[in-house]
Coordinates of C-alpha atoms and ligand atoms in Angstrom, one line a residue:
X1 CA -10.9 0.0 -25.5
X2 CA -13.6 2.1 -23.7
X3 CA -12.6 5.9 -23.3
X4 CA -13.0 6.0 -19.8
X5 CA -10.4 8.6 -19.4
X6 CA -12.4 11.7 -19.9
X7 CA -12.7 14.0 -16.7
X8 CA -16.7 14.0 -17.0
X9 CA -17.6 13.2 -13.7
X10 CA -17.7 16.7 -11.9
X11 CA -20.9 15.5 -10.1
X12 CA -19.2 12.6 -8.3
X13 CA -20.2 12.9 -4.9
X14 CA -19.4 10.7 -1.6
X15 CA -22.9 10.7 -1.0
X16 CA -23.6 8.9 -4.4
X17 CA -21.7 5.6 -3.0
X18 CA -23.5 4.8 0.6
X19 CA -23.6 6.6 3.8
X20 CA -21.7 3.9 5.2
X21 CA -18.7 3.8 2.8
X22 CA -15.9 4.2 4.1
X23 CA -12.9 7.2 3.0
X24 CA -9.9 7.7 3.6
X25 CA -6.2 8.5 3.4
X26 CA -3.3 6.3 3.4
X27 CA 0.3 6.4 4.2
X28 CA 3.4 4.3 5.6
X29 CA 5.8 4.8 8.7
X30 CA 9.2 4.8 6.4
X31 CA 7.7 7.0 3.7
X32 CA 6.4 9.9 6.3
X33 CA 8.0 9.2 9.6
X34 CA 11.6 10.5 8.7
X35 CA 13.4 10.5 12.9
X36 CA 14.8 7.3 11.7
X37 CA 17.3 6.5 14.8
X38 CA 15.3 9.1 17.1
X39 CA 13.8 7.5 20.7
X40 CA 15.6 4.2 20.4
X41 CA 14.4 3.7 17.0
X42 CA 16.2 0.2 15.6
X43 CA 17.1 0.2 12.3
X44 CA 15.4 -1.2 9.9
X45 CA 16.5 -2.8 6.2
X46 CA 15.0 0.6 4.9
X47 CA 17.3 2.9 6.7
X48 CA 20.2 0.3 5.8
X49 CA 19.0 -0.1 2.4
X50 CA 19.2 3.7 1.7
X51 CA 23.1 3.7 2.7
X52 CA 24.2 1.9 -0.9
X53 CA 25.1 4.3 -3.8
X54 CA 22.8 3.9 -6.5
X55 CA 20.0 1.6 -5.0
X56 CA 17.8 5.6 -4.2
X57 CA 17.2 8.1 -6.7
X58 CA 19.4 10.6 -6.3
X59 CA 20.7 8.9 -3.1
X60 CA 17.7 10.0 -1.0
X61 CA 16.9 8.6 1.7
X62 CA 13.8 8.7 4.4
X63 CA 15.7 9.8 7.3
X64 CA 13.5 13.2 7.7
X65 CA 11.0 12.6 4.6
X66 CA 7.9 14.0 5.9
X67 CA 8.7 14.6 9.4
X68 CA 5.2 13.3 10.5
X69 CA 7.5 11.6 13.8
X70 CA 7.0 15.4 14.7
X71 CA 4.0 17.1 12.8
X72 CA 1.7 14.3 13.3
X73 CA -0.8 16.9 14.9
X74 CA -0.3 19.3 12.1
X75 CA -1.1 16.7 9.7
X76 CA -4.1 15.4 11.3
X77 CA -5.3 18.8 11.7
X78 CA -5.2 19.0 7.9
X79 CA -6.7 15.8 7.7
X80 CA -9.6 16.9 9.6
X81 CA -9.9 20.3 7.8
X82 CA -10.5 18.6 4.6
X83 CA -13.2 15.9 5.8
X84 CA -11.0 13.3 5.7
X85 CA -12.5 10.7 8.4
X86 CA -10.3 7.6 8.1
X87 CA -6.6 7.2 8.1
X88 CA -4.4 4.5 7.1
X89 CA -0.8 4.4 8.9
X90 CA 1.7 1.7 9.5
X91 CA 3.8 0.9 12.4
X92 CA 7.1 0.9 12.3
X93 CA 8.4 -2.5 13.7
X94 CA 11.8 -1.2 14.6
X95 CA 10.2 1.9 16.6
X96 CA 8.5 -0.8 18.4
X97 CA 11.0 -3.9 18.8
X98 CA 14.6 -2.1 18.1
X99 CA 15.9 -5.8 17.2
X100 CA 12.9 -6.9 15.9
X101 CA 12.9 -9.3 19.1
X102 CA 13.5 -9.4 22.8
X103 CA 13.3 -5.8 24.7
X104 CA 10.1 -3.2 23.8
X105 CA 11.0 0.5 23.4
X106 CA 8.4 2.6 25.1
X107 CA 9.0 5.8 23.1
X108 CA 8.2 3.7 20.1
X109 CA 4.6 2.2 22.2
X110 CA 3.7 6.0 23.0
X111 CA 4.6 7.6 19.8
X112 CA 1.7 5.6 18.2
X113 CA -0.4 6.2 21.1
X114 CA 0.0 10.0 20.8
X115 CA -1.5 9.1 16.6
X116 CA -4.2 6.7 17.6
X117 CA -5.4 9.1 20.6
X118 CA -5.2 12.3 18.2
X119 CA -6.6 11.1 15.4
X120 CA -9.6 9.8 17.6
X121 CA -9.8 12.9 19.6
X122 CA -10.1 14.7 16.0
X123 CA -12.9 12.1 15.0
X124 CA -10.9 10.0 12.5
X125 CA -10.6 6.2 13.0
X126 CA -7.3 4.8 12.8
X127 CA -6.6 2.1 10.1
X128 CA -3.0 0.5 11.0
X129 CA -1.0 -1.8 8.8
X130 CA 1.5 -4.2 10.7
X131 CA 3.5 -4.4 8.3
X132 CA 5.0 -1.9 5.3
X133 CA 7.6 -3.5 4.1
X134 CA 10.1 -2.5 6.8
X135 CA 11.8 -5.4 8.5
X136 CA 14.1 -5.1 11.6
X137 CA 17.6 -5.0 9.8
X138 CA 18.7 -7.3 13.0
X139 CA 16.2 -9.6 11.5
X140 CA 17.1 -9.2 8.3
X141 CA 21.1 -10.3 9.1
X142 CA 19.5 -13.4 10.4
X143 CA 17.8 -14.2 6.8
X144 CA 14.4 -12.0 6.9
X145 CA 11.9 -13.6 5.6
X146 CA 13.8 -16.1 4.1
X147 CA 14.1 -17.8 7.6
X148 CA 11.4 -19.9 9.6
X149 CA 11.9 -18.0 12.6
X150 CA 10.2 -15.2 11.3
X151 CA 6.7 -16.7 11.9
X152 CA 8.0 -16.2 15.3
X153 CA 9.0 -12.9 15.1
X154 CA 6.1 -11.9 13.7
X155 CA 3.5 -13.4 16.3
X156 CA 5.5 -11.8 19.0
X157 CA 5.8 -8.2 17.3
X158 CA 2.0 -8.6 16.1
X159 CA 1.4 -9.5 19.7
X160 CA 2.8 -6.8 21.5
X161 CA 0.6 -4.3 18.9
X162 CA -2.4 -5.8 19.2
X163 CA -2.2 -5.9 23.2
X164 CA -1.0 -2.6 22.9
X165 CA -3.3 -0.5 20.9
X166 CA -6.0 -2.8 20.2
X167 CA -7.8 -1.1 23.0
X168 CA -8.6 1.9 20.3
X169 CA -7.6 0.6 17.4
X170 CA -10.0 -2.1 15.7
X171 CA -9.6 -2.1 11.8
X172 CA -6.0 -4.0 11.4
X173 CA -4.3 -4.9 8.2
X174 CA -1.7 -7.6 8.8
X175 CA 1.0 -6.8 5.6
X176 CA 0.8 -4.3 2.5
X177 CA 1.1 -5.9 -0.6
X178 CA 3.6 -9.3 0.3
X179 CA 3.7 -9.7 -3.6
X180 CA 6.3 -6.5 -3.6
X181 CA 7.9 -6.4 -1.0
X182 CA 9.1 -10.4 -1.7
X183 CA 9.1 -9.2 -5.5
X184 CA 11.4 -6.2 -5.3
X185 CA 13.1 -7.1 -2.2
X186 CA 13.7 -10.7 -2.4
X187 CA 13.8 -11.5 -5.9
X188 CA 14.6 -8.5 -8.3
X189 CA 16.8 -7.0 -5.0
X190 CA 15.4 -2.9 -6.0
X191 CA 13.7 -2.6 -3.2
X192 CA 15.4 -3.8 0.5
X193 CA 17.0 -5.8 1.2
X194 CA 18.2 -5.9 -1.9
X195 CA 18.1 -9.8 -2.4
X196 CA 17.9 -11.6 -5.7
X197 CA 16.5 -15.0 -6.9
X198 CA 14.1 -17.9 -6.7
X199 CA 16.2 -19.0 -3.9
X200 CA 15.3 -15.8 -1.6
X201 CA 11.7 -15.4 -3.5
X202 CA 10.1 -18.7 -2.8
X203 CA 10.8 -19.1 1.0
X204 CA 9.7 -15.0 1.3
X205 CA 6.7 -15.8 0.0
X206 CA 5.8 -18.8 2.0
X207 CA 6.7 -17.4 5.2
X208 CA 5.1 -14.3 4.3
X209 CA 2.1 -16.2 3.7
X210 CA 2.1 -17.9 6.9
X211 CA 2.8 -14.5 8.4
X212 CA -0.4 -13.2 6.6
X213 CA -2.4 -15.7 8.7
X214 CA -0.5 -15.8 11.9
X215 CA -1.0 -12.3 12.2
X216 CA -4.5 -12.1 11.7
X217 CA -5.1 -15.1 14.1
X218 CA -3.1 -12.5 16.9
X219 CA -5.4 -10.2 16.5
X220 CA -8.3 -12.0 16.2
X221 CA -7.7 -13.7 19.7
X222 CA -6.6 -10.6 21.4
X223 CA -8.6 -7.4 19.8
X224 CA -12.0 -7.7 20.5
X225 CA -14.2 -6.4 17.8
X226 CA -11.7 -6.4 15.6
X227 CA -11.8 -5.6 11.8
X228 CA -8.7 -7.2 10.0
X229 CA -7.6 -7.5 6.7
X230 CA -4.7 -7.6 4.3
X231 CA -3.6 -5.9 1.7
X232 CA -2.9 -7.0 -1.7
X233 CA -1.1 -5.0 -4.9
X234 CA -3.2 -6.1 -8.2
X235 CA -3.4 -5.1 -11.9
X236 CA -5.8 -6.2 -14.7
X237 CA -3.5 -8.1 -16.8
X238 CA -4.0 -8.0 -20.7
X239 CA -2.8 -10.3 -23.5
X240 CA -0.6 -8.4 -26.0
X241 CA -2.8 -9.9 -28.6
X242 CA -5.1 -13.0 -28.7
X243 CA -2.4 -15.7 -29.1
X244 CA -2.4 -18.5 -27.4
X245 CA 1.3 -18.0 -26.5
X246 CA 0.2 -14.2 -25.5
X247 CA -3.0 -15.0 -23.3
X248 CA -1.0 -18.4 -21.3
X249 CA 1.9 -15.5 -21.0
X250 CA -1.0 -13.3 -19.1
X251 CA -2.5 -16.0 -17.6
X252 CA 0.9 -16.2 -15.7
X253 CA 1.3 -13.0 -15.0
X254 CA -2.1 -12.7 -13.2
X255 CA -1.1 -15.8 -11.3
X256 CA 2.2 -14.6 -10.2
X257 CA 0.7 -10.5 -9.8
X258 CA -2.8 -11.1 -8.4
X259 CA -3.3 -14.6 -7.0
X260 CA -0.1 -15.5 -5.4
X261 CA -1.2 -14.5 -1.9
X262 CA -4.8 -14.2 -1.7
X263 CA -5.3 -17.9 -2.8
X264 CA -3.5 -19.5 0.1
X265 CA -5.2 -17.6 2.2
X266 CA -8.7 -18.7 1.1
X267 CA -7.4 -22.7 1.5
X268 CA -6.7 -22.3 -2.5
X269 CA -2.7 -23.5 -1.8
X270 CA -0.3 -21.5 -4.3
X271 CA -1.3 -21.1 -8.2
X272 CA 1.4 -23.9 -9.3
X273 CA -1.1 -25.3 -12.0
X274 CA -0.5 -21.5 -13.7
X275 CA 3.3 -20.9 -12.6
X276 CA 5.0 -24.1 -13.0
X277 CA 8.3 -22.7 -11.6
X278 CA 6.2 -22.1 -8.2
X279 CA 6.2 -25.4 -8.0
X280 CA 9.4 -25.6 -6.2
X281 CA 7.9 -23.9 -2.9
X282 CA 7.1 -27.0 -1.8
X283 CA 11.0 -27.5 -0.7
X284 CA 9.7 -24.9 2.0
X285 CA 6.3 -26.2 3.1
X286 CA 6.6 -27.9 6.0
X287 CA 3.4 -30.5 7.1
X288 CA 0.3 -28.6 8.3
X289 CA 1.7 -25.4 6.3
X290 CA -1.6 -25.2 3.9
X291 CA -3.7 -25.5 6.7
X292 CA -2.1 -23.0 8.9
X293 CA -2.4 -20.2 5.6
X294 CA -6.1 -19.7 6.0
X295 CA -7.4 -16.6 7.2
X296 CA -10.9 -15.5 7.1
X297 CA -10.2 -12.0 6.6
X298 CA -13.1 -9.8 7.6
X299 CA -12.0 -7.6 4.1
X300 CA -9.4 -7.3 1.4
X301 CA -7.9 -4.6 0.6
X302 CA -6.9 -4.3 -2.9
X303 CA -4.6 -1.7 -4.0
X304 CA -4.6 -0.9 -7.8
X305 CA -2.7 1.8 -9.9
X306 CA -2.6 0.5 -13.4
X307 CA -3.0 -2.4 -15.8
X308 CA 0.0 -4.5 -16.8
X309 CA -0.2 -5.5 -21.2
X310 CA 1.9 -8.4 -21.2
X311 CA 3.4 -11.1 -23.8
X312 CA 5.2 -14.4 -24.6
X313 CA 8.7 -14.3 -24.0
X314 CA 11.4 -16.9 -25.0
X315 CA 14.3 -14.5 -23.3
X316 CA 11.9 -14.1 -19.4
X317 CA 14.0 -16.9 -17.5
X318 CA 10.9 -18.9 -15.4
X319 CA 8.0 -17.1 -16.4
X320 CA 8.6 -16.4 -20.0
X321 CA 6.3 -13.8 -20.1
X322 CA 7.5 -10.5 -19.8
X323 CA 5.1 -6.9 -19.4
X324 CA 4.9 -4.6 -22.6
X325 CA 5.5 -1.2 -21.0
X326 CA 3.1 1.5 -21.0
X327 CA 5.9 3.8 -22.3
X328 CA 6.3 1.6 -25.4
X329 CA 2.2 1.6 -26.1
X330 CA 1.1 5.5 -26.5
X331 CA -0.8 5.4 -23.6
X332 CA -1.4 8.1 -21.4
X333 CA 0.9 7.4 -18.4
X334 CA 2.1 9.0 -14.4
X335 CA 5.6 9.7 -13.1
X336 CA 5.9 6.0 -12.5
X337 CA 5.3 5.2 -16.3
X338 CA 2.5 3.1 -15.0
X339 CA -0.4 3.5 -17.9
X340 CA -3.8 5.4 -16.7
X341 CA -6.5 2.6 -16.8
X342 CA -9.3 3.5 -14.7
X343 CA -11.2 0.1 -15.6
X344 CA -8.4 -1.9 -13.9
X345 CA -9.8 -0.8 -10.9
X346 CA -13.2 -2.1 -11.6
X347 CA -12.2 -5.4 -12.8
X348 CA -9.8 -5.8 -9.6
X349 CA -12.8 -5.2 -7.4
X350 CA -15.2 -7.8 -9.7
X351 CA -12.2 -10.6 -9.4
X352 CA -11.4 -10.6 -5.9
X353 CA -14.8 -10.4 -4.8
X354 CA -15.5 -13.2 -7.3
X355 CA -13.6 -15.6 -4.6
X356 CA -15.7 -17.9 -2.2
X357 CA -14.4 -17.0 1.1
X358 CA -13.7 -13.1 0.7
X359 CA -16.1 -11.3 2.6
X360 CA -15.6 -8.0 1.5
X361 CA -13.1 -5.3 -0.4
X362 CA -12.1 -2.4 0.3
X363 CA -9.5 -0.2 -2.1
X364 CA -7.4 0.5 0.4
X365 CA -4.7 2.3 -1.8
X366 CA -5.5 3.8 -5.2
X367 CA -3.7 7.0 -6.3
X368 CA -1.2 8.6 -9.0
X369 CA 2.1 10.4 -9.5
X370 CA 2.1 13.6 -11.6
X371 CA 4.1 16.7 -11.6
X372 CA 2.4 19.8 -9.7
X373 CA 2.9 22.8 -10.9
X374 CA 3.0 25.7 -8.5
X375 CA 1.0 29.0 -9.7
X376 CA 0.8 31.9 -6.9
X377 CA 1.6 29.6 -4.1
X378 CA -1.1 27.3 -4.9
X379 CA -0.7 23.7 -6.0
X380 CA -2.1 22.9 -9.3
X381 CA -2.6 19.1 -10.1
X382 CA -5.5 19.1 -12.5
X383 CA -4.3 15.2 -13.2
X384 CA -4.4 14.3 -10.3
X385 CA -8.1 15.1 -9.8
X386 CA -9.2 13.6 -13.4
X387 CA -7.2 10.8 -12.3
X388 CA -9.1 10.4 -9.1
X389 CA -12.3 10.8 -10.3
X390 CA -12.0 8.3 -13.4
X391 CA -11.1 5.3 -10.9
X392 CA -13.5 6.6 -8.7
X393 CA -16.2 6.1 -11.2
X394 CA -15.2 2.7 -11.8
X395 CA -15.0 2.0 -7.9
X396 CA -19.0 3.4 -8.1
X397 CA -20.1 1.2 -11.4
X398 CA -18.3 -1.8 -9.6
X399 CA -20.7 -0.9 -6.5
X400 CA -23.6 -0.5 -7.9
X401 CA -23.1 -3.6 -9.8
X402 CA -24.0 -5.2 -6.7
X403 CA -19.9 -5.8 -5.8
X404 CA -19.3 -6.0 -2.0
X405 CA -16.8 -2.8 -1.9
X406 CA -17.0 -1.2 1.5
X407 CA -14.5 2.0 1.2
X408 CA -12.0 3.3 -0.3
X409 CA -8.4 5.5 0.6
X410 CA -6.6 7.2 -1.5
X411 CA -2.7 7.0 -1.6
X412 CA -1.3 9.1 -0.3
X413 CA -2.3 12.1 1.9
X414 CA 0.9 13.8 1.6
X415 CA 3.8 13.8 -0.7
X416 CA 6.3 11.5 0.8
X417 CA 9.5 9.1 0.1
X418 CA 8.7 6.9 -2.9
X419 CA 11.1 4.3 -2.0
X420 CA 13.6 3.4 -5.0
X421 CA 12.2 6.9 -6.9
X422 CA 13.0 8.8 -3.9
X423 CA 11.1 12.4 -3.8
X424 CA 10.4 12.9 -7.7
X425 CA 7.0 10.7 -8.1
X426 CA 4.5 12.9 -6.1
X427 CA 1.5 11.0 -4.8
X428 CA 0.5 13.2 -2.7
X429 CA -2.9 15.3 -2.1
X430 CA -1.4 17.9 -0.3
X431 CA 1.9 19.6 -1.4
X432 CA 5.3 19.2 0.8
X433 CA 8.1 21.3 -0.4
X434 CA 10.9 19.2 1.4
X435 CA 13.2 21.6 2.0
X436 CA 10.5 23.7 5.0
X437 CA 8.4 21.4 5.3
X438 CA 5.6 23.3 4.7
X439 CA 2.3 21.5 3.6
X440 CA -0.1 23.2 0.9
X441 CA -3.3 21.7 -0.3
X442 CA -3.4 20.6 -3.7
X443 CA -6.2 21.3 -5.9
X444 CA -6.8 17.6 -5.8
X445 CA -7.2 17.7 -1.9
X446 CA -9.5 20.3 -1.7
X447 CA -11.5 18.2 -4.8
X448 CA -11.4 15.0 -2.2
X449 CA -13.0 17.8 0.4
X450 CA -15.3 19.0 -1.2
X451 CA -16.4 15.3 -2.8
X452 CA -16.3 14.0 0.9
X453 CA -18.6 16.6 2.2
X454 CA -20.0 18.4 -0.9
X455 CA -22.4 21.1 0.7
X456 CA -19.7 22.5 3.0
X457 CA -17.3 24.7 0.8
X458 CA -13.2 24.6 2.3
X459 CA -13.3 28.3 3.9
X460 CA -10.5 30.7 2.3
X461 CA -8.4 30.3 5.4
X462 CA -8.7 26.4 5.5
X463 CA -7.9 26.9 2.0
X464 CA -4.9 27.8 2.9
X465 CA -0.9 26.8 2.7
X466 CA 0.4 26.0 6.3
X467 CA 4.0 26.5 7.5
X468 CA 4.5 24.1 10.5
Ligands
IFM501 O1 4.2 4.1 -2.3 C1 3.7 2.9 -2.6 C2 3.1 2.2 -1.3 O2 4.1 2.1 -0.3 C3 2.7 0.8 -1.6 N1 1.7 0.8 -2.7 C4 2.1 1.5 -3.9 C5 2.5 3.0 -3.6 C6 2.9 3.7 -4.8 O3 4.0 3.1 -5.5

């Protein structure tokens, strides 16, 4: 295994990738937003999915989480303080379309436009994601995206956004990472809403593949200059060992964990020669279906954490493959247990670019969970940095391999709501103690400062620990 781990890359410098490339931050509405019923906010299957004992960590919940509904300026500020040029956000559909359908809530219209015209009057571009995984619980009781209608919903809700904001906003991502939200939502039910099955998966992922297209055709017709993508989770997946039985079980895995989405999109259809079991899709795909699926995304964004080891298994119903955790392999690993593989990243950007038809990536979510430890009110997350720097490197090899990577953003800007884990996994690069709110810059943030703009040194008083 290369040692890729070591923190030897002090030098690592913006400047060292292009002048063009792009960096930034990301984030999404439910994890930061909190005012979760304020302004004629609808709810959404987040805010219902919170309400059940023991689907949270410790029963939290994202009602307040970060409070960026009202410290958006504060945070922007910040973001501007420590170079940070692009930020990534979501919309919150239920802000927007209370039902998901039918009447528009203008709060939820000028609450974004207070973001989009901040963050440009501060000089950083907006990056907004349709689509983060939470669905208009009034949707939701009507069968989500298990149900056809959806396509519908989501033209009209991507509709009204892109007439919206599409004045000032031009780099669009349509959904984040359909493989988990239809994953832990609508098959393994820990994530909302909380649905189990292949009976729930399959049509989720169909619809959400149509959506994937329908949304980007939306924007491409009504925002002109537009720069859209889509977002996909991805892991280099591993054989246990080089058994047959152990490299078909990964060849599944990556099918079901990397190409499941992206494929369709490219006029690929669904990996069924890899996933037999994905075979029974078909019962959803309706004539004209495949066609409708292609996109030609302007970029990908790929968002990668960790690797994935993973084996034959007899007792995996469908798959029977199941993923060796990182716990059970002496690896270093984060708060999520998710092993620390800085080559993942590299071999994530070499495969998706690999595809005919993908025009160009961009990491648009790469980041880790570690504990901070506190030390005379400052925030000390030496991890976090290494860890930064070490999938940075790879992001830099894969580039000057000649791969067509166009930015990168790190997840997350600030600690926020880590859906089923609640508030313990810390992701963030600046500090929120959630009881005041106050925001302090972690050593790591000030590192992504001073790497995005290495000659000027963060003055002691941006240094600093604000109390908003
Ligand atoms: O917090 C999530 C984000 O919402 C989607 N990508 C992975 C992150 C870390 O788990």
């Amino acid at each position: 295994m290369p040692n890729d781990n070591k923190p030897s890359h002090k030098d690592l410098k913006a400047l060292d990738f292009s002048s063009d490339f792009i960096w930034g931050v990301s984030t999404a509405a439910y994890q930061i937003e909190g005012a979760y019923s304020e302004e004629g906010k609808g709810t959404s299957i987040w805010d219902q999915f919170v309400l059940k004992k023991g689907n949270i960590y410790a029963g939290q919940h994202g009602r307040v989480a970060c409070d960026f509904y009202h410290r958006y300026k504060e945070d922007i500020l910040l973001m501007k303080a420590m170079n940070i040029k692009n930020f990534r956000f979501s919309l919150s559909w239920t802000r927007i379309l209370p039902n998901g359908t039918g009447e528009i809530n203008s709060h939820g219209l000028e609450f974004y436009d207070r973001v989009i015209d901040f963050c440009l009057e501060c000089g950083i571009t907006p990056w907004v994601t349709l689509y983060h995984w939470d669905l208009p619980q009034a949707l939701e009781e009507k069968g989500g995206w298990t149900n056809r209608e959806v396509l519908n919903w989501f033209e009209n809700y991507a509709l009204v956004c892109a007439k919206h904001f599409g004045d000032r906003v031009k780099n669009w991502m349509v959904l984040n990472e359909p493989m988990v939200f239809t994953g832990a939502g609508y098959f393994l039910g820990v994530h909302a809403p909380g649905r189990k099955g292949l009976k729930n998966f399959l049509p989720a992922v169909h619809h959400a593949t149509l959506c994937q297209a329908i949304g980007g055709k939306v924007l491409r017709k009504i925002v002109s200059e537009a720069h859209i993508g889509t977002t996909f989770s991805c892991s280099q997946i591993t054989p246990f060992s080089k058994s047959s039985r152990n490299i078909r079980a990964a060849e599944k895995a990556d099918a079901l964990l990397n190409r499941l989405f992206i494929e369709p999109s490219l006029g690929l259809g669904y990996p069924t020669e890899s996933v037999s079991i994905l075979k029974r899709i078909e019962k959803y795909i309706q004539p004209g279906d495949i066609e409708k699926s292609v996109f030609d995304f302007d970029f990908i964004g790929i968002q990668n954490y960790t690797r994935e080891v993973v084996k034959h298994s007899f007792t995996v119903p469908y798959l029977r493959a199941k993923i060796v955790k990182a716990t059970e392999r002496n690896v270093q690993t984060t708060l999520m247990d998710w092993e620390v593989y800085p080559p993942s990243i590299y071999e994530m950007i070499s495969k998706f670019d690999a595809y005919e038809g993908v025009q160009k990536i961009i990491v648009t979510e790469n980041g880790s969970a570690f504990e901070d430890y506190l030390e005379n009110g400052k925030v000390v997350d030496v991890e976090r940095t290494q860890f930064l720097q070490n999938y940075l490197k790879q992001v830099q090899r894969a580039k000057s391999d000649g791969h067509n990577i166009a930015g990168y953003f790190v997840w997350t800007f600030t600690d926020n709501f880590e859906w089923a884990e609640g508030y313990h996994p810390r992701f963030g690069l600046v500090h929120i103690n959630f009881e005041t709110q106050k925001r302090t810059i972690k050593s790591s943030g000030k590192w992504y400062s001073q790497f995005l703009r290495p000659t000027v040194a963060l003055t002691d008083s941006e240094n600093f620990s604000r109390e908003f």
